[in-house]
PDB file of C-alpha atoms and ligand atoms in Angstrom:
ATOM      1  CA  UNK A   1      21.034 -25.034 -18.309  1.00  0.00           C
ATOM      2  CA  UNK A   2      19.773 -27.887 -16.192  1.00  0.00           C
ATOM      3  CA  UNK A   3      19.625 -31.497 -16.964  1.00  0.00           C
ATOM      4  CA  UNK A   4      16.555 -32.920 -17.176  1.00  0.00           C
ATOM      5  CA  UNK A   5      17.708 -36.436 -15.384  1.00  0.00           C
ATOM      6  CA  UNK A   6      18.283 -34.814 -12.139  1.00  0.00           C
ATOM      7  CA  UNK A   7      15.521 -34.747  -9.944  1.00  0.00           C
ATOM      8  CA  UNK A   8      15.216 -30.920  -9.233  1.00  0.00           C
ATOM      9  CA  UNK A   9      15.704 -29.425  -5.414  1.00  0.00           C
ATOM     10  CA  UNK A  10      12.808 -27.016  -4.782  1.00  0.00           C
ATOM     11  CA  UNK A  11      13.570 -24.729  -1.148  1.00  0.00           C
ATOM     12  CA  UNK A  12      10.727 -23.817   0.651  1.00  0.00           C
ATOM     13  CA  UNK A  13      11.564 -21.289   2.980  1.00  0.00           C
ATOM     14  CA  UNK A  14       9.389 -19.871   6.050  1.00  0.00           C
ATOM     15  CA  UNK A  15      10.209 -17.622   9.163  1.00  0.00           C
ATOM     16  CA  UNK A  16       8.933 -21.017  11.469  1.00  0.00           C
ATOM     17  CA  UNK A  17       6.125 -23.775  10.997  1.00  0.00           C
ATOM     18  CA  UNK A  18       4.340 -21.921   8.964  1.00  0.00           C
ATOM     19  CA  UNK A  19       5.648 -22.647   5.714  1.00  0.00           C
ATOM     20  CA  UNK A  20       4.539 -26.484   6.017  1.00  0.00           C
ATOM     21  CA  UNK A  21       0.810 -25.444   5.030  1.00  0.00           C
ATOM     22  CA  UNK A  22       2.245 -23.941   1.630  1.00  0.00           C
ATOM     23  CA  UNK A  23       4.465 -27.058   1.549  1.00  0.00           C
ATOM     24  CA  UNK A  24       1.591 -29.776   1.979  1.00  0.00           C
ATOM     25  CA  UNK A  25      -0.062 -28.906  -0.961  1.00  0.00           C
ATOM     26  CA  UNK A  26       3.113 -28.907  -3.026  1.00  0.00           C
ATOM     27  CA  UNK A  27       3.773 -32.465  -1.884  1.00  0.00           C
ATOM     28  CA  UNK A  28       0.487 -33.421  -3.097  1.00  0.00           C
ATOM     29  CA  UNK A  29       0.026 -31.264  -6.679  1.00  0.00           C
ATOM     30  CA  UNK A  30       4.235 -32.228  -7.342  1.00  0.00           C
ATOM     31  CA  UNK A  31       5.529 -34.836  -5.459  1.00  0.00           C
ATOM     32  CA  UNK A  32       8.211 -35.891  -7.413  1.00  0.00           C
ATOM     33  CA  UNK A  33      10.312 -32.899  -6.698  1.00  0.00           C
ATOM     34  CA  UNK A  34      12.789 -33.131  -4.104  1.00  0.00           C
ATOM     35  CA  UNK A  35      11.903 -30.632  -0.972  1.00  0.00           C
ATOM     36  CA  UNK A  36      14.190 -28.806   1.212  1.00  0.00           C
ATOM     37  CA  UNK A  37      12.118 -27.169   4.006  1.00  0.00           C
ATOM     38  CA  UNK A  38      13.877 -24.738   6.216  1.00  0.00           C
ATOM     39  CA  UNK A  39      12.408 -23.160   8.849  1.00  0.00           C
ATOM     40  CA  UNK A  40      13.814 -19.980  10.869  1.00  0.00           C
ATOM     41  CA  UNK A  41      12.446 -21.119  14.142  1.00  0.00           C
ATOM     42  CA  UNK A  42      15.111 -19.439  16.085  1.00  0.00           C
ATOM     43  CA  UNK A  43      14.396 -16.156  14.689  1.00  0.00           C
ATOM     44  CA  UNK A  44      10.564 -16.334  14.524  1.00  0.00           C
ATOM     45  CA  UNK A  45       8.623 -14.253  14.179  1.00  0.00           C
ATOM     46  CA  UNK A  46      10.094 -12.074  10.904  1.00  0.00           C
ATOM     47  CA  UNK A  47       6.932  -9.780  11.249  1.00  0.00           C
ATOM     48  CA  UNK A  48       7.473  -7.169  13.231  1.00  0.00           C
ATOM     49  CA  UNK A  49      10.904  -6.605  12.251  1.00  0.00           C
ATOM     50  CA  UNK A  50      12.809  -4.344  10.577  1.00  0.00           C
ATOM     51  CA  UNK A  51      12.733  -4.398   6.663  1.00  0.00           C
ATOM     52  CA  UNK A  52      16.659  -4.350   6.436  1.00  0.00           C
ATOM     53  CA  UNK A  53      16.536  -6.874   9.073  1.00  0.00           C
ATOM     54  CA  UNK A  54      14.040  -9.186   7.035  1.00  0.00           C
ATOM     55  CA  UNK A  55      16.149  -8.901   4.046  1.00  0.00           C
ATOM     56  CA  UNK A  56      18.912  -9.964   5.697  1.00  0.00           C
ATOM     57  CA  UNK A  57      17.857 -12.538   7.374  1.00  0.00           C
ATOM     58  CA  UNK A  58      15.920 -14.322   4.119  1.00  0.00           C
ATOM     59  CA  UNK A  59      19.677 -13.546   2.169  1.00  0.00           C
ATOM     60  CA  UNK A  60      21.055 -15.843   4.752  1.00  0.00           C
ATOM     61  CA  UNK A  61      17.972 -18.325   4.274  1.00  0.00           C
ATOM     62  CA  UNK A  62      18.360 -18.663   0.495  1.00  0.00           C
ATOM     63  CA  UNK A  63      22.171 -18.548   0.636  1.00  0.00           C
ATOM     64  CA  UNK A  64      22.224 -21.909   2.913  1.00  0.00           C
ATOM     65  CA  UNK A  65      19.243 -23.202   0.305  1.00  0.00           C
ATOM     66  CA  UNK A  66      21.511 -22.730  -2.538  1.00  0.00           C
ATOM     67  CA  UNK A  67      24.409 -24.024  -0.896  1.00  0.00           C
ATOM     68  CA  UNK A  68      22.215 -27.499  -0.611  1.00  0.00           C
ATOM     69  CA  UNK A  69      21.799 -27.328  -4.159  1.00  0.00           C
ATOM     70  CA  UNK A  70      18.234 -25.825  -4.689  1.00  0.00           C
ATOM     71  CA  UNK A  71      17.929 -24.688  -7.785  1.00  0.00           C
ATOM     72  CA  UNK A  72      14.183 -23.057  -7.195  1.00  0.00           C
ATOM     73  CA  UNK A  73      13.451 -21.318  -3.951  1.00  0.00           C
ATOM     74  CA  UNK A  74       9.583 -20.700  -2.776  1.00  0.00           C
ATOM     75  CA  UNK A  75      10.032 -17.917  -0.318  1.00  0.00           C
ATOM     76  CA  UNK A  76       6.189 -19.237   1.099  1.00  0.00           C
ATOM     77  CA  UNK A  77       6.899 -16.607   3.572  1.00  0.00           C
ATOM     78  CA  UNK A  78       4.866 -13.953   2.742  1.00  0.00           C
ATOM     79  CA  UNK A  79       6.626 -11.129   5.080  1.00  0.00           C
ATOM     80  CA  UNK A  80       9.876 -12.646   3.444  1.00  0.00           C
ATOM     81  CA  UNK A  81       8.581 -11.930  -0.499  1.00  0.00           C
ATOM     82  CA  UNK A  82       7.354  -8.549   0.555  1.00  0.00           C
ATOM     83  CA  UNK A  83      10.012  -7.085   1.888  1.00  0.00           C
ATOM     84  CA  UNK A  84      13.020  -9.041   0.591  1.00  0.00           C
ATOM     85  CA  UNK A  85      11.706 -10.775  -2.359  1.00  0.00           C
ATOM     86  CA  UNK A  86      12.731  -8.010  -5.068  1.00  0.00           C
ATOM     87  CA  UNK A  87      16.007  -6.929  -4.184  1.00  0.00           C
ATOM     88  CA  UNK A  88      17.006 -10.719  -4.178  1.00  0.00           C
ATOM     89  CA  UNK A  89      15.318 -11.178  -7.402  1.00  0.00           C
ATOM     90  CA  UNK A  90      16.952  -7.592  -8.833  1.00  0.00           C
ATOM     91  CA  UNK A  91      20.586  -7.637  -7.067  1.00  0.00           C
ATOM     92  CA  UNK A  92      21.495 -11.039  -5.542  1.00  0.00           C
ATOM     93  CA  UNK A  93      20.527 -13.895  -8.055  1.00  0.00           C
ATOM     94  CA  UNK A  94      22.428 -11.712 -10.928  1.00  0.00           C
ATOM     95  CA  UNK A  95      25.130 -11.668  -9.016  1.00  0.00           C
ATOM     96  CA  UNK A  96      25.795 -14.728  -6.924  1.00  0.00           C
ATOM     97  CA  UNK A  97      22.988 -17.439  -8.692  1.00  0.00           C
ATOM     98  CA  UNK A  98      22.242 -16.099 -11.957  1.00  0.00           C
ATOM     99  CA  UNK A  99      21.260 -19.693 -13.530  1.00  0.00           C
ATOM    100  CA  UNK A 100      18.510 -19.993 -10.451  1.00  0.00           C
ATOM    101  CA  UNK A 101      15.260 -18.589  -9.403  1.00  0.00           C
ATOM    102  CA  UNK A 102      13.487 -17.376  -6.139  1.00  0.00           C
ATOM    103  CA  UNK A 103       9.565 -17.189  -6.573  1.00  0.00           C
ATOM    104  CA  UNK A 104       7.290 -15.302  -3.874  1.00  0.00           C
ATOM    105  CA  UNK A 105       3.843 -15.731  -2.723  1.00  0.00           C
ATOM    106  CA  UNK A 106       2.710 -12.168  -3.196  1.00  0.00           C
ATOM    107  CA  UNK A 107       1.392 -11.992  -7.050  1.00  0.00           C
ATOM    108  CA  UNK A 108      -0.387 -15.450  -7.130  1.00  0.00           C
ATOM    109  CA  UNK A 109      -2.199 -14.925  -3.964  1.00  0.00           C
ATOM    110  CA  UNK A 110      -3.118 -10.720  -5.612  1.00  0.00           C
ATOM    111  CA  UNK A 111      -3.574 -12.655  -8.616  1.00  0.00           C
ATOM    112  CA  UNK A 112      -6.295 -15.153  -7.162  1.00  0.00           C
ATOM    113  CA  UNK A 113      -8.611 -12.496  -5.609  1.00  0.00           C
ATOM    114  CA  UNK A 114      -8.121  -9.648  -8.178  1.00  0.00           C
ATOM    115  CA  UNK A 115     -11.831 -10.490  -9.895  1.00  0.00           C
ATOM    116  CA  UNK A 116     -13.653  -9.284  -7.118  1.00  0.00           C
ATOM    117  CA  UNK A 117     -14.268  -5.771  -6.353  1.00  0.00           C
ATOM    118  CA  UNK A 118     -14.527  -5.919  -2.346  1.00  0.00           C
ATOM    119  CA  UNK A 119     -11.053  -7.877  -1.286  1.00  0.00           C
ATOM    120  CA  UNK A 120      -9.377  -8.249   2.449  1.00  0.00           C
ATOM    121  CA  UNK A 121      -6.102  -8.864   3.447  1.00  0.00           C
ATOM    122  CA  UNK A 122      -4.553 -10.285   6.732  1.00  0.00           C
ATOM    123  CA  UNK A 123      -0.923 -10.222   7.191  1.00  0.00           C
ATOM    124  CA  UNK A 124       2.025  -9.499   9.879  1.00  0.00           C
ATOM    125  CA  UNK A 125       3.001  -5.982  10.423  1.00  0.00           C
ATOM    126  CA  UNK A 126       5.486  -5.912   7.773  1.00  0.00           C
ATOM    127  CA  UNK A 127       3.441  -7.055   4.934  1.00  0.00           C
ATOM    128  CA  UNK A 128       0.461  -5.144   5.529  1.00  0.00           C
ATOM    129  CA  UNK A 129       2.426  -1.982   5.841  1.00  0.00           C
ATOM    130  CA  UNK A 130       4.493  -3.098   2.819  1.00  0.00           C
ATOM    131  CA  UNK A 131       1.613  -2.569   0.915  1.00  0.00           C
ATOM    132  CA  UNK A 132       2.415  -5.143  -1.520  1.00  0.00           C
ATOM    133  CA  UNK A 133      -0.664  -6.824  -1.788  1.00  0.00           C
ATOM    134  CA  UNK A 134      -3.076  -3.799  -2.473  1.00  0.00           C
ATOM    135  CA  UNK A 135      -0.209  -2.856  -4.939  1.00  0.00           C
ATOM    136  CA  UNK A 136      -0.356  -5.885  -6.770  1.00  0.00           C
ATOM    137  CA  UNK A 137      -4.343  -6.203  -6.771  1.00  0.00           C
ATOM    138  CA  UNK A 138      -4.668  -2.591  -8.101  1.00  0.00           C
ATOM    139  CA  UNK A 139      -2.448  -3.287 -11.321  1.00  0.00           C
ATOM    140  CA  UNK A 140      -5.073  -6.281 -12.288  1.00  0.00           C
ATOM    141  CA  UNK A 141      -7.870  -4.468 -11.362  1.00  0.00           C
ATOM    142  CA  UNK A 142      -7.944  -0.727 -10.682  1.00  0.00           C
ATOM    143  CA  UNK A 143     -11.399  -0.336  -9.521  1.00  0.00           C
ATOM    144  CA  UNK A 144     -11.054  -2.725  -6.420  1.00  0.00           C
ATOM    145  CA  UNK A 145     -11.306  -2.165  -2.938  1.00  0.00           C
ATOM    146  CA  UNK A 146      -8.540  -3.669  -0.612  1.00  0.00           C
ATOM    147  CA  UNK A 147      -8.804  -3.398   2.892  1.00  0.00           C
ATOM    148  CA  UNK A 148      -5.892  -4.918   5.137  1.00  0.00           C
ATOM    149  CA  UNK A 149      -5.575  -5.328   8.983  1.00  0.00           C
ATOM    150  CA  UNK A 150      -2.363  -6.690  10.728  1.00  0.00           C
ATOM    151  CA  UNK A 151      -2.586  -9.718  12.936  1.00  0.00           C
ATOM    152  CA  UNK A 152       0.672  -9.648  14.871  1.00  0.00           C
ATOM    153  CA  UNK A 153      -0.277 -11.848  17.534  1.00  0.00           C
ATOM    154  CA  UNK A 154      -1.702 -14.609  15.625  1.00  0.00           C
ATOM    155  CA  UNK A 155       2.111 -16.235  14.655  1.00  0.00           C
ATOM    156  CA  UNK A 156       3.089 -16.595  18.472  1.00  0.00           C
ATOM    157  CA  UNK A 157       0.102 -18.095  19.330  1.00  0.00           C
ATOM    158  CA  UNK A 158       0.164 -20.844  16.275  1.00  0.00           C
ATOM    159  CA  UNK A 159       4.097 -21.665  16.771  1.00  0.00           C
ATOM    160  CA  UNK A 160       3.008 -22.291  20.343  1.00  0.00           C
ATOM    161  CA  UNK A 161       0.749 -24.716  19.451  1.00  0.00           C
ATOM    162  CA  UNK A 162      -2.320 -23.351  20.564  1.00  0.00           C
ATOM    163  CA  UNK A 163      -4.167 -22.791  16.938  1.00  0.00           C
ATOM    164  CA  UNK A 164      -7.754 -23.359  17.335  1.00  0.00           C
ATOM    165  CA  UNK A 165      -8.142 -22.855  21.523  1.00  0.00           C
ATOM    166  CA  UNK A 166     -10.409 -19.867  22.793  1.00  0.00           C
ATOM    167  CA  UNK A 167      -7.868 -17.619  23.231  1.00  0.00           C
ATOM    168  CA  UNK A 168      -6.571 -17.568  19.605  1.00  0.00           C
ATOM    169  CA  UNK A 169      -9.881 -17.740  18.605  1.00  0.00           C
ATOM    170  CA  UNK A 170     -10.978 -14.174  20.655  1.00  0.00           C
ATOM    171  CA  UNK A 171      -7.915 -12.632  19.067  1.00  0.00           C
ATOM    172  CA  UNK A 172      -8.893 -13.406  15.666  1.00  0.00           C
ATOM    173  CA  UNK A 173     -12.323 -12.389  15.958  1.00  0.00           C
ATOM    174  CA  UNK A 174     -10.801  -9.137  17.267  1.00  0.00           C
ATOM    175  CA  UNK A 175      -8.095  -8.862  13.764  1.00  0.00           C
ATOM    176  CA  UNK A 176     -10.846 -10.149  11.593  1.00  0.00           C
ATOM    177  CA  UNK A 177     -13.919  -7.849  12.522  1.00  0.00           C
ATOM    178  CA  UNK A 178     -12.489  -4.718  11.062  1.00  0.00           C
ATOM    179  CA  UNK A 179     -12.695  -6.374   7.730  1.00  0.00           C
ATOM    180  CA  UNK A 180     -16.234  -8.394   8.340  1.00  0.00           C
ATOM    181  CA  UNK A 181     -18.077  -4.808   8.476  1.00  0.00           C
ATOM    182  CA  UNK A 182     -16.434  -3.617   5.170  1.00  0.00           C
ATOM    183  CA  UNK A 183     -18.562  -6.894   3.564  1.00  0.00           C
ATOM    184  CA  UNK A 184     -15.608  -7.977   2.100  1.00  0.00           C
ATOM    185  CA  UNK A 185     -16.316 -10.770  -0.418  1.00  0.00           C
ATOM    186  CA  UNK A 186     -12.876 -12.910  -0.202  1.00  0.00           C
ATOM    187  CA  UNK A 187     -10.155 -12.268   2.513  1.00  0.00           C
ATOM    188  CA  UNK A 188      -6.492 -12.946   1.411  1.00  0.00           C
ATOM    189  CA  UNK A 189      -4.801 -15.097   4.053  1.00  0.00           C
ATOM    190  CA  UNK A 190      -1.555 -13.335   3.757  1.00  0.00           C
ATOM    191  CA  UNK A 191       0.820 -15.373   6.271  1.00  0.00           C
ATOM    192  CA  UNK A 192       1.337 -19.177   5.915  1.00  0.00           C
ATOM    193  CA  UNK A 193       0.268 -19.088   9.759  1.00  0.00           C
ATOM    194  CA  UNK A 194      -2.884 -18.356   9.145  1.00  0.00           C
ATOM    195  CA  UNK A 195      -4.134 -21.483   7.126  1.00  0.00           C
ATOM    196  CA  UNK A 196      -3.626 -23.298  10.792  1.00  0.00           C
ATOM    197  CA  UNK A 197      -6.921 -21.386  12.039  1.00  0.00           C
ATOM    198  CA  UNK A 198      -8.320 -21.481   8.602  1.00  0.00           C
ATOM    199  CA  UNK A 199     -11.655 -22.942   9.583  1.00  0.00           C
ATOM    200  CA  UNK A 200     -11.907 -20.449  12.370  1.00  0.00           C
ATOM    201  CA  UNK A 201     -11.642 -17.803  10.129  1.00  0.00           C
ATOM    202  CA  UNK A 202     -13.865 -19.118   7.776  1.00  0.00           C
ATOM    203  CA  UNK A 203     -16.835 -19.264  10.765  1.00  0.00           C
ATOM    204  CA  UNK A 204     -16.118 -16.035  11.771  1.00  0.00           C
ATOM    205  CA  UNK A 205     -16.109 -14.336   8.229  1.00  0.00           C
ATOM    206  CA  UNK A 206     -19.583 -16.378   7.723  1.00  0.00           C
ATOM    207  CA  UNK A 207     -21.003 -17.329   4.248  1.00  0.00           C
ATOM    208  CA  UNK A 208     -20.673 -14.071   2.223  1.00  0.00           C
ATOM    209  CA  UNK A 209     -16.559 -14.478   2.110  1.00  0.00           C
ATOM    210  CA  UNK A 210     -14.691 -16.494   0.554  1.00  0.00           C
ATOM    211  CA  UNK A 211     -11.657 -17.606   2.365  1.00  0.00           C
ATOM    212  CA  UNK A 212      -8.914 -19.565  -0.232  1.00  0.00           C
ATOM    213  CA  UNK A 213      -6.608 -22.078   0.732  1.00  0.00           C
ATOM    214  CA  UNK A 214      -3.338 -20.058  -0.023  1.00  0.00           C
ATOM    215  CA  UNK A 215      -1.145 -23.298   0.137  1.00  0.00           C
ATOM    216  CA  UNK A 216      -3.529 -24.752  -3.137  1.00  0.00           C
ATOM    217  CA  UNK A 217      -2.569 -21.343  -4.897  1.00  0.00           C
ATOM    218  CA  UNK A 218       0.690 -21.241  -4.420  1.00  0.00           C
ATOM    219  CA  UNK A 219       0.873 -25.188  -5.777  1.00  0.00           C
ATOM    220  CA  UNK A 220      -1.379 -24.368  -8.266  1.00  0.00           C
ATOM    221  CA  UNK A 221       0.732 -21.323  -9.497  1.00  0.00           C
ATOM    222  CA  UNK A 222       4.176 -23.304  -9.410  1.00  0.00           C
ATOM    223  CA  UNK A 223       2.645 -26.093 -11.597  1.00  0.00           C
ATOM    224  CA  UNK A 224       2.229 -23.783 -13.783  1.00  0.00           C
ATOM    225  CA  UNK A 225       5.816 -22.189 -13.550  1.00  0.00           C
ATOM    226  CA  UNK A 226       7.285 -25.227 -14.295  1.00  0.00           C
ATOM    227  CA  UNK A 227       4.395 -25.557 -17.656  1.00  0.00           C
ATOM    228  CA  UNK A 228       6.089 -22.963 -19.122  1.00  0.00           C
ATOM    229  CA  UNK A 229       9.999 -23.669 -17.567  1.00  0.00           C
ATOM    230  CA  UNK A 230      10.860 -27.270 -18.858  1.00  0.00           C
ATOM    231  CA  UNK A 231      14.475 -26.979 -17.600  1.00  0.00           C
ATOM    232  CA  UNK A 232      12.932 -27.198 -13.955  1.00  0.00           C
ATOM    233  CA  UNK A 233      10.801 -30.648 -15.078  1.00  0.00           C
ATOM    234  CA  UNK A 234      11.351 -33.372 -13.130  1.00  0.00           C
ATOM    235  CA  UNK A 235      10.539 -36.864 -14.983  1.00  0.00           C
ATOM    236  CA  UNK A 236      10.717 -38.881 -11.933  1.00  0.00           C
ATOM    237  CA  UNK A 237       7.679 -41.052 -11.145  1.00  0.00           C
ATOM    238  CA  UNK A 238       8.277 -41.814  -7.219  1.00  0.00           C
ATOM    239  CA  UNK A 239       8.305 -39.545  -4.969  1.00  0.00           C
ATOM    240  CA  UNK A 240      11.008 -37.407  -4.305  1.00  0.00           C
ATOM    241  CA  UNK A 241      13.055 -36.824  -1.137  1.00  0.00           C
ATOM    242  CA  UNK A 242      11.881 -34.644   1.622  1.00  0.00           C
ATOM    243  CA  UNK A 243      14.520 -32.698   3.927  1.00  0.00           C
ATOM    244  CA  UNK A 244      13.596 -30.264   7.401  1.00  0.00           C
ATOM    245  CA  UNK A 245      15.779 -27.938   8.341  1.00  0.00           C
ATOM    246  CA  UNK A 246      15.359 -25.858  11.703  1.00  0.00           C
ATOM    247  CA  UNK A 247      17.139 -22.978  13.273  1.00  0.00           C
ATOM    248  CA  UNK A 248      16.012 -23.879  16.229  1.00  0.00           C
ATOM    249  CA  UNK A 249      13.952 -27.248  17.197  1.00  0.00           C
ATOM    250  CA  UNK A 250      10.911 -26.034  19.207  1.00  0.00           C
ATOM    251  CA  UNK A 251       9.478 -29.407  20.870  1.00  0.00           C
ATOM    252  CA  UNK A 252       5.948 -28.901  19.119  1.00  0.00           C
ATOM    253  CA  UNK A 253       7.574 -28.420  15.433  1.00  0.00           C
ATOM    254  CA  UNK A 254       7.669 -32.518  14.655  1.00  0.00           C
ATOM    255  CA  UNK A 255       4.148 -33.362  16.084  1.00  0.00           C
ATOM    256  CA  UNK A 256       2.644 -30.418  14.386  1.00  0.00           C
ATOM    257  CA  UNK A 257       4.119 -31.051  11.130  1.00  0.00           C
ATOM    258  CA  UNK A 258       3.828 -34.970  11.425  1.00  0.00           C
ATOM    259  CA  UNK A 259       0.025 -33.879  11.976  1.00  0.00           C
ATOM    260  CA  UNK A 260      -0.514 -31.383   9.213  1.00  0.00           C
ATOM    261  CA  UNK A 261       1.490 -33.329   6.606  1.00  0.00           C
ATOM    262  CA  UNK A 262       0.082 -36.469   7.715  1.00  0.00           C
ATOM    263  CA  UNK A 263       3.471 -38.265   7.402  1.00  0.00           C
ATOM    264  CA  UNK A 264       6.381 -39.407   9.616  1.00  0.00           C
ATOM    265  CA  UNK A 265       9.251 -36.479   9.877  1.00  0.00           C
ATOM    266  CA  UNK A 266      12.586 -38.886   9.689  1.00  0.00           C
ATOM    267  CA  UNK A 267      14.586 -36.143  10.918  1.00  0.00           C
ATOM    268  CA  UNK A 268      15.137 -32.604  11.279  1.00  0.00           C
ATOM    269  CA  UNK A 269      18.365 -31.065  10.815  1.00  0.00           C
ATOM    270  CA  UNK A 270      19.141 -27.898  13.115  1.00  0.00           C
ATOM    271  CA  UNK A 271      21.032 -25.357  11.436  1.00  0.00           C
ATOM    272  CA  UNK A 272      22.777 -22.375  11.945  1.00  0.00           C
ATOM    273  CA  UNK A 273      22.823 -19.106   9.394  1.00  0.00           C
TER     274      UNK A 273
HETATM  275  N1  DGL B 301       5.116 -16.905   8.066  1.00  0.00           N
HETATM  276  C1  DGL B 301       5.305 -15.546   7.854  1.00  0.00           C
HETATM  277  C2  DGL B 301       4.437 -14.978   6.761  1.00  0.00           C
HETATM  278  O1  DGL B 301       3.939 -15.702   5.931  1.00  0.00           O
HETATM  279  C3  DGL B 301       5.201 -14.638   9.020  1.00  0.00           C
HETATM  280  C4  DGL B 301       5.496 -15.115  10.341  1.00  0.00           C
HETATM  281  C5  DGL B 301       6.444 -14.227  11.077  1.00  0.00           C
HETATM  282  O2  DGL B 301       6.043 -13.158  11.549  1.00  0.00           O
HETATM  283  O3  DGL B 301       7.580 -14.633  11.134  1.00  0.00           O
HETATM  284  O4  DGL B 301       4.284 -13.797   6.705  1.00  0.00           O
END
């Protein structure tokens, strides 16, 4: 059991950049957690990849979390909880970590849209054909219609900076049009990427879809982890310290995430798995 006096390490763990929108909203709803962000910007992007591959590859992630003392992992990846999420959950915390947890993005997100009857979902190739998201809808409500398109190119284009020019912009009118004629009435953004072009995508899909915030679920959904899990409270009043760990350094990582976060990045470790 953990001692309430320490000020608890939460992991947030992402393929690249993209974590830092799910991140940003943690910092705000619980900032007096301490936050280990590690970023696999070497080996982005995880999405078209092999699902051994991914597994591997997020085993390596969470082992080098743990070993800087995180006792609660987000994987805000969502191609990481689809396709590696369980079998860390099932076979590695039992064996190596049993006395910590890894959470995944997947059931709040199904969770979140599950009312309505008409529901999209955009996603890499891996968690689109994982499935996991119409899986999780259909056990809260059976009657609902997902509808899913992949969006491969979308991650490339963000990590290279380029979220919001005309040429990302033509791409994701091209992913998101399959789902516009369905009528869907709220669209799942299923890759931390995606909040980046979030406006976009909320112009293109027009008035009659709703397009969530993913990052404000997933905060929203821990705060209420830790409700019901008092061991993980932290009773610290400041704010807690913030760590960035990279793979690799691309030059644009600092300025975007100075920009999105809207605070100074002190340093950024690189790292190898
Ligand atoms: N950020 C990852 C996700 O949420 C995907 C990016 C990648 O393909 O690596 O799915």
């Amino acid at each position: 059991m953990l001692k309430n006096k320490e000020t608890i390490k939460i992991g947030v763990f992402d393929s690249g950049l993209g974590g830092l929108t799910v991140l940003k909203h943690l910092l705000k709803e619980l900032p007096a957690y301490d936050y280990l962000y590690l970023g696999d910007t070497a080996r982005v992007p995880y999405g078209s990849r092999s699902a051994e591959v991914i597994y591997r590859y997020t085993e390596e992630a969470v082992d080098f979390l743990f070993s800087k003392g995180c006792q609660l992992i987000i994987l805000a990846c969502n191609t990481a909880s689809s396709q590696a999420l369980r079998r860390l959950q099932q076979e590695y915390l039992p064996k190596k970590y049993p006395d910590r947890r890894i959470l995944g993005v997947i059931i709040p997100l199904a969770q979140a849209a599950a009312h309505h009857d008409n529901i999209g979902v955009i996603g890499t190739k891996g968690t689109i054909s994982s499935g996991v998201y119409k899986e999780e809808i259909l056990k809260i409500n059976k009657g609902a219609a997902v509808h899913s398109n992949s969006a491969p190119l979308l991650v490339p284009l963000i990590e290279e900076g380029l979220a919001g020019k005309p040429a990302t912009n033509m791409i994701l009118k091209k992913y998101l049009q399959p789902l516009k004629v369905k009528k869907i009435k709220t669209l799942i953004l299923g890759c931390t990427h995606y909040p980046f072009v979030i406006n976009d995508v909320r112009r293109i899909m027009g008035k009659n879809c709703g397009v969530p915030n993913p990052g404000q679920i997933i905060a929203s959904s821990l705060t209420d982890y830790l409700e019901r899990h008092p061991e993980y409270k932290t009773e610290s009043i400041k704010d807690g310290k913030r760590e960035f760990y990279l793979t690799d350094e691309p030059k644009s990582f600092k300025s975007i995430a100075e920009n999105y976060l809207g605070s100074k990045i002190a340093h950024i470790e690189l790292i190898e798995l």
